[in-house]
Short mmCIF file of C-alpha atoms in Angstrom, two decimals:
data_model
loop_
_atom_site.label_atom_id
_atom_site.label_comp_id
_atom_site.label_asym_id
_atom_site.label_seq_id
_atom_site.Cartn_x
_atom_site.Cartn_y
_atom_site.Cartn_z
CA MET A 18 -18.98 21.42 14.71
CA GLY A 19 -22.02 21.75 12.20
CA ASP A 20 -19.72 20.34 9.41
CA GLN A 21 -19.65 16.69 8.69
CA VAL A 22 -17.21 14.75 7.09
CA SER A 23 -18.96 12.16 4.42
CA LEU A 24 -17.10 9.42 3.16
CA ALA A 25 -17.06 7.94 -0.70
CA VAL A 26 -15.62 5.11 -2.44
CA SER A 27 -14.31 5.30 -5.98
CA THR A 28 -12.66 3.28 -8.13
CA VAL A 29 -9.69 3.21 -10.82
CA ILE A 30 -10.41 0.20 -13.08
CA PHE A 31 -7.36 -0.47 -15.61
CA ALA A 32 -7.48 -2.69 -18.65
CA LEU A 33 -4.92 -3.33 -21.24
CA ARG A 34 -6.42 -2.34 -24.89
CA PRO A 35 -4.58 -1.32 -28.01
CA HIS A 36 -3.90 2.21 -28.64
CA PRO A 37 -6.27 3.85 -31.21
CA ARG A 38 -3.56 5.13 -33.14
CA THR A 39 -0.40 2.98 -32.60
CA HIS A 40 -2.21 -0.17 -31.88
CA ARG A 41 0.13 -1.25 -29.19
CA PRO A 42 -1.29 -2.23 -25.72
CA VAL A 43 -1.83 0.51 -23.27
CA LEU A 44 -3.70 1.08 -20.13
CA TRP A 45 -7.20 2.45 -20.39
CA LEU A 46 -9.94 3.09 -17.81
CA PRO A 47 -13.45 3.94 -17.99
CA LEU A 48 -14.80 7.19 -16.68
CA VAL A 49 -18.26 8.54 -16.03
CA ARG A 50 -19.51 11.81 -17.07
CA ARG A 51 -20.92 14.02 -14.13
CA ILE A 52 -24.69 14.76 -14.61
CA ARG A 53 -24.89 17.17 -12.04
CA ALA A 54 -23.08 20.00 -9.93
CA PRO A 55 -20.38 20.31 -8.76
CA HIS A 56 -18.20 19.65 -12.00
CA GLN A 57 -21.10 18.83 -14.08
CA GLY A 58 -20.30 17.63 -17.47
CA ARG A 59 -16.95 16.74 -16.17
CA TRP A 60 -15.41 13.05 -16.47
CA ALA A 61 -15.08 11.63 -13.04
CA LEU A 62 -13.92 8.05 -11.48
CA PRO A 63 -16.65 5.75 -10.65
CA GLY A 64 -18.05 5.93 -7.39
CA GLY A 65 -20.31 7.71 -4.73
CA PRO A 66 -21.29 8.10 -1.46
CA LEU A 67 -20.78 5.12 0.93
CA ALA A 68 -23.93 3.44 1.90
CA SER A 69 -24.26 3.08 5.48
CA ASP A 70 -24.90 -0.96 5.37
CA GLU A 71 -22.44 -1.56 2.67
CA GLY A 72 -18.83 -2.52 3.46
CA LEU A 73 -15.86 -0.44 1.51
CA ALA A 74 -14.80 -3.41 -0.95
CA ALA A 75 -18.37 -4.04 -1.43
CA SER A 76 -19.38 -0.43 -2.51
CA ALA A 77 -16.14 -0.53 -4.93
CA ALA A 78 -17.05 -4.02 -6.24
CA ARG A 79 -20.68 -2.15 -7.09
CA ASN A 80 -18.74 0.58 -8.78
CA LEU A 81 -16.97 -1.53 -11.04
CA ARG A 82 -20.42 -3.87 -11.77
CA GLU A 83 -22.20 -0.41 -12.72
CA THR A 84 -19.82 0.90 -14.70
CA THR A 85 -18.57 -2.19 -16.89
CA ARG A 86 -21.23 -4.92 -15.74
CA LEU A 87 -18.05 -6.67 -14.46
CA THR A 88 -17.37 -8.66 -11.44
CA PRO A 89 -13.65 -8.03 -9.72
CA GLN A 90 -10.94 -10.41 -10.66
CA TYR A 91 -8.45 -8.28 -8.94
CA LEU A 92 -10.03 -5.62 -6.64
CA GLU A 93 -7.51 -3.85 -3.87
CA GLN A 94 -7.81 -0.76 -1.70
CA LEU A 95 -5.44 1.86 -3.05
CA TYR A 96 -5.40 5.09 -0.77
CA ALA A 97 -7.62 7.22 1.36
CA PHE A 98 -7.69 10.66 0.35
CA GLY A 99 -8.72 12.94 2.74
CA GLY A 100 -7.03 16.52 2.23
CA LEU A 101 -8.85 19.89 3.61
CA ASP A 102 -8.56 21.33 0.06
CA ARG A 103 -10.56 18.59 -1.77
CA ALA A 104 -14.03 20.04 -0.86
CA SER A 105 -16.03 21.24 -3.49
CA THR A 106 -18.14 23.68 -1.50
CA ALA A 107 -17.09 25.49 1.78
CA ASP A 108 -19.14 23.41 4.12
CA GLU A 109 -18.79 20.05 2.92
CA ARG A 110 -15.93 17.74 3.18
CA THR A 111 -15.29 14.30 1.93
CA VAL A 112 -12.90 11.65 2.58
CA SER A 113 -12.56 9.16 -0.58
CA VAL A 114 -11.50 5.57 -0.08
CA ILE A 115 -9.87 4.70 -3.50
CA TYR A 116 -9.96 0.97 -4.47
CA TRP A 117 -8.33 -0.11 -7.87
CA ALA A 118 -9.54 -2.88 -10.18
CA LEU A 119 -7.49 -5.02 -12.91
CA VAL A 120 -9.53 -6.31 -15.62
CA ARG A 121 -8.66 -8.61 -18.46
CA PRO A 122 -9.11 -7.43 -22.16
CA GLU A 123 -11.67 -10.03 -22.86
CA GLU A 124 -13.56 -8.90 -19.91
CA ALA A 125 -13.29 -5.17 -20.81
CA ASP A 126 -14.64 -5.94 -24.21
CA ALA A 127 -17.45 -8.07 -23.00
CA GLY A 128 -18.39 -5.58 -20.04
CA GLU A 129 -20.92 -3.34 -21.50
CA ALA A 130 -20.47 0.13 -20.60
CA GLY A 131 -22.99 1.74 -18.31
CA VAL A 132 -24.73 4.91 -19.16
CA ASN A 133 -22.63 8.08 -19.35
CA VAL A 134 -19.60 5.89 -19.16
CA GLN A 135 -16.83 6.13 -21.48
CA TRP A 136 -13.22 4.13 -21.72
CA PHE A 137 -10.06 6.72 -21.82
CA VAL A 138 -6.31 5.99 -22.57
CA ALA A 139 -5.24 6.28 -19.06
CA ASP A 140 -2.00 8.63 -19.87
CA GLU A 141 -4.59 10.86 -22.05
CA LEU A 142 -7.09 11.98 -19.66
CA PRO A 143 -8.93 15.20 -19.91
CA GLU A 144 -8.70 17.16 -16.82
CA LEU A 145 -11.16 15.13 -14.52
CA ALA A 146 -13.68 16.29 -11.86
CA PHE A 147 -12.52 17.01 -8.18
CA ASP A 148 -8.73 15.47 -7.43
CA HIS A 149 -9.42 12.43 -9.61
CA SER A 150 -6.48 13.49 -12.15
CA LEU A 151 -4.38 13.34 -9.07
CA ILE A 152 -5.73 9.84 -7.84
CA VAL A 153 -5.40 8.14 -11.49
CA GLU A 154 -1.69 9.85 -11.38
CA TYR A 155 -0.91 7.76 -8.23
CA ALA A 156 -2.86 4.94 -9.18
CA LEU A 157 -0.68 4.61 -12.42
CA TRP A 158 2.51 5.14 -10.37
CA ARG A 159 1.53 2.60 -7.84
CA LEU A 160 0.61 -0.03 -10.61
CA ARG A 161 4.37 0.80 -12.42
CA ASN A 162 5.83 -0.01 -9.20
CA LYS A 163 4.24 -2.86 -8.10
CA VAL A 164 4.54 -4.66 -11.38
CA GLU A 165 8.32 -4.73 -10.39
CA TYR A 166 8.06 -6.88 -7.49
CA SER A 167 4.59 -8.22 -7.51
CA ARG A 168 2.45 -10.84 -9.74
CA ILE A 169 0.06 -7.84 -10.33
CA ALA A 170 0.61 -8.28 -13.87
CA ALA A 171 -1.17 -11.64 -14.04
CA ALA A 172 -4.63 -10.00 -13.44
CA PHE A 173 -4.46 -8.70 -16.97
CA LEU A 174 -3.71 -12.24 -18.30
CA GLY A 175 -5.49 -15.56 -18.46
CA GLU A 176 -4.72 -18.79 -16.42
CA THR A 177 -1.72 -19.55 -18.20
CA PHE A 178 0.23 -17.26 -20.77
CA THR A 179 3.70 -17.22 -22.73
CA LEU A 180 6.73 -15.34 -21.34
CA ALA A 181 6.13 -12.88 -24.45
CA GLU A 182 2.57 -12.27 -23.54
CA LEU A 183 3.86 -11.55 -19.79
CA ARG A 184 6.46 -9.28 -21.16
CA ALA A 185 3.91 -7.47 -23.28
CA VAL A 186 1.83 -6.48 -20.03
CA HIS A 187 5.28 -5.15 -18.46
CA GLU A 188 5.98 -3.15 -21.51
CA ALA A 189 2.40 -2.03 -21.67
CA VAL A 190 2.53 -0.79 -18.28
CA LEU A 191 5.87 0.56 -18.07
CA GLN A 192 5.70 2.15 -21.16
CA ARG A 193 9.20 0.95 -22.51
CA THR A 194 10.61 -1.93 -24.08
CA LEU A 195 12.02 -4.84 -22.22
CA ASP A 196 14.58 -7.07 -23.33
CA PRO A 197 13.51 -10.60 -23.98
CA ALA A 198 16.51 -12.44 -22.33
CA ASN A 199 16.53 -10.04 -19.44
CA PHE A 200 13.04 -10.25 -18.72
CA ARG A 201 13.12 -13.96 -18.66
CA ARG A 202 15.99 -14.08 -16.13
CA GLN A 203 14.14 -11.43 -13.88
CA MET A 204 10.98 -13.71 -13.82
CA GLU A 205 12.99 -16.73 -13.17
CA THR A 206 14.99 -15.04 -10.33
CA ALA A 207 11.67 -13.80 -8.85
CA GLY A 208 10.53 -17.33 -8.62
CA ARG A 209 6.61 -16.64 -9.06
CA LEU A 210 6.09 -18.36 -12.22
CA VAL A 211 5.85 -22.02 -12.77
CA ALA A 212 6.34 -23.65 -16.24
CA THR A 213 3.44 -25.85 -17.30
CA GLU A 214 3.98 -28.61 -19.96
CA ALA A 215 1.71 -27.05 -22.59
CA PHE A 216 2.65 -24.81 -25.45
CA ARG A 217 1.08 -22.16 -27.44
CA THR A 218 1.39 -23.04 -30.68
CA GLY A 219 -0.03 -21.36 -34.12
CA GLY A 220 0.61 -18.32 -35.99
CA ARG A 221 3.83 -17.46 -37.47
CA HIS A 222 5.83 -18.30 -34.49
CA ARG A 223 7.47 -21.48 -33.16
CA PRO A 224 5.63 -23.11 -30.01
CA ALA A 225 6.05 -21.11 -26.81
CA ARG A 226 5.88 -22.83 -23.48
CA LEU A 227 2.72 -21.78 -21.00
CA TYR A 228 3.20 -20.33 -17.62
CA ARG A 229 1.11 -20.11 -15.06
CA HIS A 230 1.64 -17.98 -11.68
CA ASP A 231 2.49 -19.90 -8.47
CA GLN A 232 -0.95 -20.41 -6.93
CA SER A 233 0.44 -20.51 -3.45
CA ILE A 234 0.98 -16.49 -3.68
CA HIS A 235 -2.50 -14.47 -3.59
CA LEU A 236 -3.01 -12.05 -6.45
CA ALA A 237 -4.00 -9.11 -4.39
CA ASP A 238 -2.01 -10.19 -1.02
CA ASN A 239 -3.29 -8.65 1.86
CA GLY A 240 -1.98 -11.19 4.40
CA PRO A 241 -4.10 -11.22 7.58
CA LEU A 242 -6.90 -9.29 5.64
CA THR A 243 -7.50 -11.77 3.07
CA GLY A 244 -10.96 -12.75 2.85
CA LEU A 245 -12.13 -9.72 4.84
CA MET B 10 -30.65 7.17 6.59
CA GLY B 11 -30.60 7.93 10.06
CA ASP B 12 -27.72 5.93 10.72
CA GLN B 13 -24.02 8.19 10.06
CA VAL B 14 -20.88 6.43 9.18
CA SER B 15 -18.13 8.33 11.06
CA LEU B 16 -14.48 8.79 10.40
CA ALA B 17 -11.80 8.11 12.74
CA VAL B 18 -7.95 8.09 12.18
CA SER B 19 -5.55 5.68 14.51
CA THR B 20 -1.82 5.13 14.35
CA VAL B 21 0.41 2.44 14.85
CA ILE B 22 3.79 3.48 16.22
CA PHE B 23 6.65 1.07 15.80
CA ALA B 24 10.07 1.42 17.33
CA LEU B 25 12.83 -1.26 17.95
CA ARG B 26 13.86 -1.97 21.79
CA PRO B 27 15.45 -4.68 23.58
CA HIS B 28 13.29 -7.61 24.60
CA PRO B 29 12.82 -7.60 28.24
CA ARG B 30 14.05 -11.32 28.79
CA THR B 31 16.09 -12.20 25.55
CA HIS B 32 17.60 -8.51 25.04
CA ARG B 33 17.46 -8.87 21.34
CA PRO B 34 15.85 -5.82 19.64
CA VAL B 35 12.31 -6.64 18.94
CA LEU B 36 9.44 -4.34 17.68
CA TRP B 37 7.56 -2.58 20.27
CA LEU B 38 4.33 0.01 19.87
CA PRO B 39 2.54 2.37 22.26
CA LEU B 40 -0.98 1.63 23.25
CA VAL B 41 -3.45 3.82 24.95
CA ARG B 42 -5.82 2.40 27.94
CA ARG B 43 -9.46 3.22 27.09
CA ILE B 44 -11.05 4.97 29.90
CA ARG B 45 -14.73 5.01 28.91
CA ALA B 46 -16.97 2.53 27.22
CA PRO B 47 -17.02 0.86 24.92
CA HIS B 48 -13.98 -1.59 25.33
CA GLN B 49 -13.15 0.48 28.77
CA GLY B 50 -10.04 -0.66 30.25
CA ARG B 51 -8.55 -2.30 27.24
CA TRP B 52 -5.48 -1.07 25.21
CA ALA B 53 -6.15 0.42 21.88
CA LEU B 54 -4.26 2.25 19.19
CA PRO B 55 -3.63 5.63 19.77
CA GLY B 56 -6.37 7.88 17.81
CA GLY B 57 -9.86 9.00 17.78
CA PRO B 58 -12.42 11.11 15.43
CA LEU B 59 -11.18 13.14 12.65
CA ALA B 60 -11.86 16.64 13.21
CA SER B 61 -13.48 18.41 10.45
CA ASP B 62 -10.89 20.90 10.25
CA GLU B 63 -7.90 18.26 10.12
CA GLY B 64 -6.35 16.46 7.27
CA LEU B 65 -5.75 12.73 7.52
CA ALA B 66 -2.21 12.66 7.98
CA ALA B 67 -2.10 16.00 10.59
CA SER B 68 -4.49 13.81 12.46
CA ALA B 69 -2.32 10.85 12.60
CA ALA B 70 0.73 13.19 13.55
CA ARG B 71 -1.08 14.56 16.38
CA ASN B 72 -1.77 10.71 17.49
CA LEU B 73 1.78 10.48 17.56
CA ARG B 74 2.76 13.78 19.29
CA GLU B 75 -0.08 13.30 22.26
CA THR B 76 1.28 9.61 22.70
CA THR B 77 4.97 10.05 22.45
CA ARG B 78 5.66 13.51 22.22
CA LEU B 79 7.46 12.68 19.01
CA THR B 80 7.39 14.58 15.53
CA PRO B 81 7.15 11.89 12.60
CA GLN B 82 10.11 10.89 11.16
CA TYR B 83 8.23 8.07 9.04
CA LEU B 84 4.66 8.27 8.67
CA GLU B 85 2.79 6.92 6.08
CA GLN B 86 -1.10 5.73 5.24
CA LEU B 87 -1.37 1.93 5.91
CA TYR B 88 -5.19 1.09 5.48
CA ALA B 89 -8.62 2.30 5.68
CA PHE B 90 -10.86 -0.62 7.81
CA GLY B 91 -14.54 -0.01 7.18
CA GLY B 92 -16.14 -3.51 7.75
CA LEU B 93 -19.63 -3.42 8.95
CA ASP B 94 -18.77 -5.79 11.70
CA ARG B 95 -16.68 -3.40 13.41
CA ALA B 96 -19.28 -0.71 14.87
CA SER B 97 -19.14 -1.26 18.67
CA THR B 98 -23.13 -0.35 18.72
CA ALA B 99 -25.85 -1.43 16.38
CA ASP B 100 -26.38 2.07 15.34
CA GLU B 101 -22.89 3.44 14.84
CA ARG B 102 -20.71 2.80 12.18
CA THR B 103 -16.83 3.87 12.09
CA VAL B 104 -14.27 3.71 9.14
CA SER B 105 -10.86 3.90 10.58
CA VAL B 106 -8.03 5.40 8.35
CA ILE B 107 -4.95 3.91 9.74
CA TYR B 108 -1.43 5.55 9.66
CA TRP B 109 1.64 3.85 10.77
CA ALA B 110 4.99 5.68 12.08
CA LEU B 111 8.46 4.23 12.64
CA VAL B 112 10.63 6.06 15.22
CA ARG B 113 14.02 5.48 16.16
CA PRO B 114 15.20 3.90 19.49
CA GLU B 115 16.45 7.22 20.91
CA GLU B 116 13.43 9.07 19.75
CA ALA B 117 11.15 6.47 21.41
CA ASP B 118 13.09 6.46 24.90
CA ALA B 119 13.25 10.56 24.77
CA GLY B 120 9.52 10.72 24.01
CA GLU B 121 7.71 10.76 27.43
CA ALA B 122 4.73 8.56 27.32
CA GLY B 123 1.47 10.31 27.54
CA VAL B 124 -1.03 9.63 30.24
CA ASN B 125 -2.57 6.31 30.11
CA VAL B 126 0.21 5.26 27.75
CA GLN B 127 2.49 1.99 27.93
CA TRP B 128 4.53 0.27 25.45
CA PHE B 129 4.25 -3.19 24.74
CA VAL B 130 6.12 -5.85 22.74
CA ALA B 131 4.48 -5.82 19.36
CA ASP B 132 4.31 -9.74 19.30
CA GLU B 133 3.21 -10.10 22.90
CA LEU B 134 -0.30 -8.01 23.11
CA PRO B 135 -3.16 -8.54 25.14
CA GLU B 136 -6.24 -8.57 23.31
CA LEU B 137 -7.16 -4.82 21.96
CA ALA B 138 -10.16 -2.95 21.69
CA PHE B 139 -12.33 -3.35 18.77
CA ASP B 140 -10.37 -4.53 15.46
CA HIS B 141 -7.39 -3.22 16.82
CA SER B 142 -5.37 -6.68 17.13
CA LEU B 143 -6.10 -7.11 13.66
CA ILE B 144 -5.06 -3.86 12.60
CA VAL B 145 -1.58 -4.45 14.43
CA GLU B 146 -1.48 -8.05 12.79
CA TYR B 147 -1.73 -6.27 9.41
CA ALA B 148 0.78 -3.50 10.14
CA LEU B 149 3.53 -6.18 11.19
CA TRP B 150 2.86 -8.17 8.03
CA ARG B 151 3.11 -5.13 5.79
CA LEU B 152 6.29 -3.97 7.75
CA ARG B 153 7.68 -7.74 7.23
CA ASN B 154 7.04 -7.31 3.43
CA LYS B 155 8.01 -4.03 2.94
CA VAL B 156 11.51 -4.35 4.77
CA GLU B 157 12.33 -6.83 1.92
CA TYR B 158 11.90 -4.62 -1.13
CA SER B 159 12.18 -1.04 0.18
CA ARG B 160 14.54 1.26 2.36
CA ILE B 161 11.82 1.32 5.22
CA ALA B 162 14.38 -0.25 7.53
CA ALA B 163 16.17 3.04 7.41
CA ALA B 164 13.48 4.75 9.62
CA PHE B 165 14.64 2.74 12.64
CA LEU B 166 18.30 3.64 12.07
CA GLY B 167 20.50 7.16 12.21
CA GLU B 168 21.76 9.18 9.30
CA THR B 169 24.58 6.51 8.88
CA PHE B 170 24.70 3.28 9.95
CA THR B 171 26.89 -0.07 9.37
CA LEU B 172 26.00 -2.94 7.53
CA ALA B 173 25.67 -4.76 10.88
CA GLU B 174 23.29 -2.48 12.26
CA LEU B 175 21.09 -2.24 9.32
CA ARG B 176 21.06 -6.34 9.43
CA ALA B 177 20.03 -6.12 13.01
CA VAL B 178 17.07 -4.14 11.97
CA HIS B 179 16.10 -6.52 9.31
CA GLU B 180 16.60 -9.52 11.76
CA ALA B 181 14.44 -7.95 14.32
CA VAL B 182 11.54 -6.83 11.99
CA LEU B 183 11.73 -10.36 10.37
CA GLN B 184 12.42 -12.38 13.55
CA ARG B 185 15.07 -14.49 12.06
CA THR B 186 18.68 -14.56 11.71
CA LEU B 187 20.16 -13.51 8.41
CA ASP B 188 23.54 -14.42 6.98
CA PRO B 189 25.80 -11.46 7.09
CA ALA B 190 27.58 -12.40 3.54
CA ASN B 191 24.16 -13.01 1.73
CA PHE B 192 22.75 -9.47 3.27
CA ARG B 193 25.49 -7.71 2.08
CA ARG B 194 25.24 -9.13 -1.42
CA GLN B 195 21.59 -8.36 -1.32
CA MET B 196 21.83 -5.03 -0.11
CA GLU B 197 24.54 -4.38 -2.92
CA THR B 198 22.01 -5.62 -5.71
CA ALA B 199 19.35 -3.72 -4.33
CA GLY B 200 21.29 -0.30 -5.08
CA ARG B 201 19.49 1.68 -2.28
CA LEU B 202 23.10 2.13 -0.17
CA VAL B 203 25.43 4.83 -0.42
CA ALA B 204 29.14 3.70 1.11
CA THR B 205 30.42 6.65 3.13
CA GLU B 206 34.29 7.44 3.99
CA ALA B 207 33.55 6.97 7.42
CA PHE B 208 33.83 4.36 9.83
CA ARG B 209 32.44 2.97 13.12
CA THR B 210 35.20 2.43 15.40
CA GLY B 211 35.67 1.70 19.27
CA GLY B 212 34.17 -1.26 21.36
CA ARG B 213 35.61 -4.95 20.53
CA HIS B 214 35.10 -5.02 16.83
CA ARG B 215 37.47 -3.53 14.31
CA PRO B 216 36.37 -0.38 12.38
CA ALA B 217 33.00 -1.04 10.35
CA ARG B 218 32.23 1.30 7.19
CA LEU B 219 29.41 3.48 7.55
CA TYR B 220 26.46 3.54 4.93
CA ARG B 221 23.81 5.81 4.15
CA HIS B 222 20.85 5.67 1.78
CA ASP B 223 20.27 7.02 -1.49
CA GLN B 224 18.71 10.35 -0.69
CA SER B 225 16.93 10.46 -3.94
CA ILE B 226 14.72 7.57 -2.53
CA HIS B 227 12.17 8.91 -0.34
CA LEU B 228 11.70 7.16 2.65
CA ALA B 229 7.99 6.95 2.66
CA ASP B 230 7.90 7.01 -1.30
CA ASN B 231 4.27 8.10 -2.07
CA GLY B 232 5.29 9.22 -5.70
CA PRO B 233 2.80 11.79 -6.81
CA LEU B 234 1.23 12.46 -3.31
CA THR B 235 4.90 13.26 -1.91
CA GLY B 236 4.58 16.52 0.00
CA LEU B 237 0.53 16.31 0.19
#
C-alpha cells in the first residue's frame, strides 16, 4: 500500500449575530480562504493536518484560537468524515475529524478575525472547498436537533438569561417563531433551568426573571469522556 | 515528522441476551482475543487498521461481519478516539474511529462467532486491551442516554412488538424497572410509535397490541449524511 491515509482536524464555529438585512439573530460561522491548491481561493472550514504530537480536541481548539483568537466555551467532537470520494487527488486520502464550537456574541465580536478569515451567515454560504458544504449542513442539522433535547443553547448565552433571551436563541437556531407560553412550559418540563432571585430590569419591558442552567448538567456532556 | 498517525476502525456490537445467572435480558458484546503483541492474550473490540481503499463505515461493517457473520441492521459512528496517551509504543500513534452496531437476539444467536471471538456481558468485562474499556463505557453511556430520546431501542426488536417487549428493552438497557403505565404514557407522548391492528396472542397473557415504529423516522438518523 503506497497510499497513506492522512488525518486532519477541522472546526465548525457557530455564533449568533444579527442578520445584515433582517437584523434578526441568525447563525454565523467563520471560514478561511484557501491560499493554495487544491480548491485555491475557495472558502473552507478552519483546520489542517493533525500534528503528531497534538490531541484531537487540542488541534480543534487551536483552529478556533487561530481563526477567532478565542478559547473554547463549548467544543465538542461532531463526526469523522472519511469517505473514499473526498480525496482531492487520486493518491491522497484524508480522514477529517470535525469538531464544533459555539461562542457567545460578545466573544465572537471581541475575537479579532485572523488573516484570510471572514464570518458568513451559516445558511447563505458560497460553495465551500472539499466536502465542507456537507459538513456544515450536517453541523446545522445536529445543532437544530440537539437544541430540542439538551442545554446546548446555553453556549450562546451568558451565565444568566431571561426566558425571552433563551427563546430567541432557540428561534434563531430553529429558524421559526416559538409560542412564548408553550416554550416556558417546555423548559419547565425539561427541568434543566434554575430560577434565580435576580431580574433583568430597564428598557421598555417590565422586569424579567433571570434563569441559569442546572450546573450539574455538563454543557458538552460526554459522560465518561468528560475532561479527557 | 518521522512519526505517523495511523488510523484504525473498531466496532462495539451490542445485543440483548439473558444474563447467565439472573436470566433477565442484559447487554452483551463480542470481543476478540489478541493473538499478538501489544496486549497479547487480552480481549479487544473487533477492528483493525483502516484499509486505504475502504470507507469508514465499510470497515466497521467488515468488523461486524468477520466477528459475528452478521450484516448490520443498525450501524452508526460513535466517536473518534485520538488522545496522545493511547499509543502502545512510543513511536506509534493511532486514531481509532469507533462505530457501534446493535443486533437482534435472533441475529446474535444465528451469527456464528469467528475464531478467537467470545460474547461477554457488557457490564461484567475483564480489563480490555488498549483503551477499549473506556470505549465500551462510553458506548454504554451513549446507548443509555439515547434510548431516552430516540427510537434506538427498535434495533433490538423485530418489525412489530408489544409495549411490554419495548419496555423490556428499555429496562435491560437502563438496568432498572420501569412503571408500565408511565412507560406507555411516555411512548405515546414521544409519538414515535404506530399502533397496528395486530395482536400478540398465546402464552399465559391476554392478547397484546403490536406496535411498529414510525417508518418516517430513520433508525440511525444522520440527517444529511443518510446513505453516505
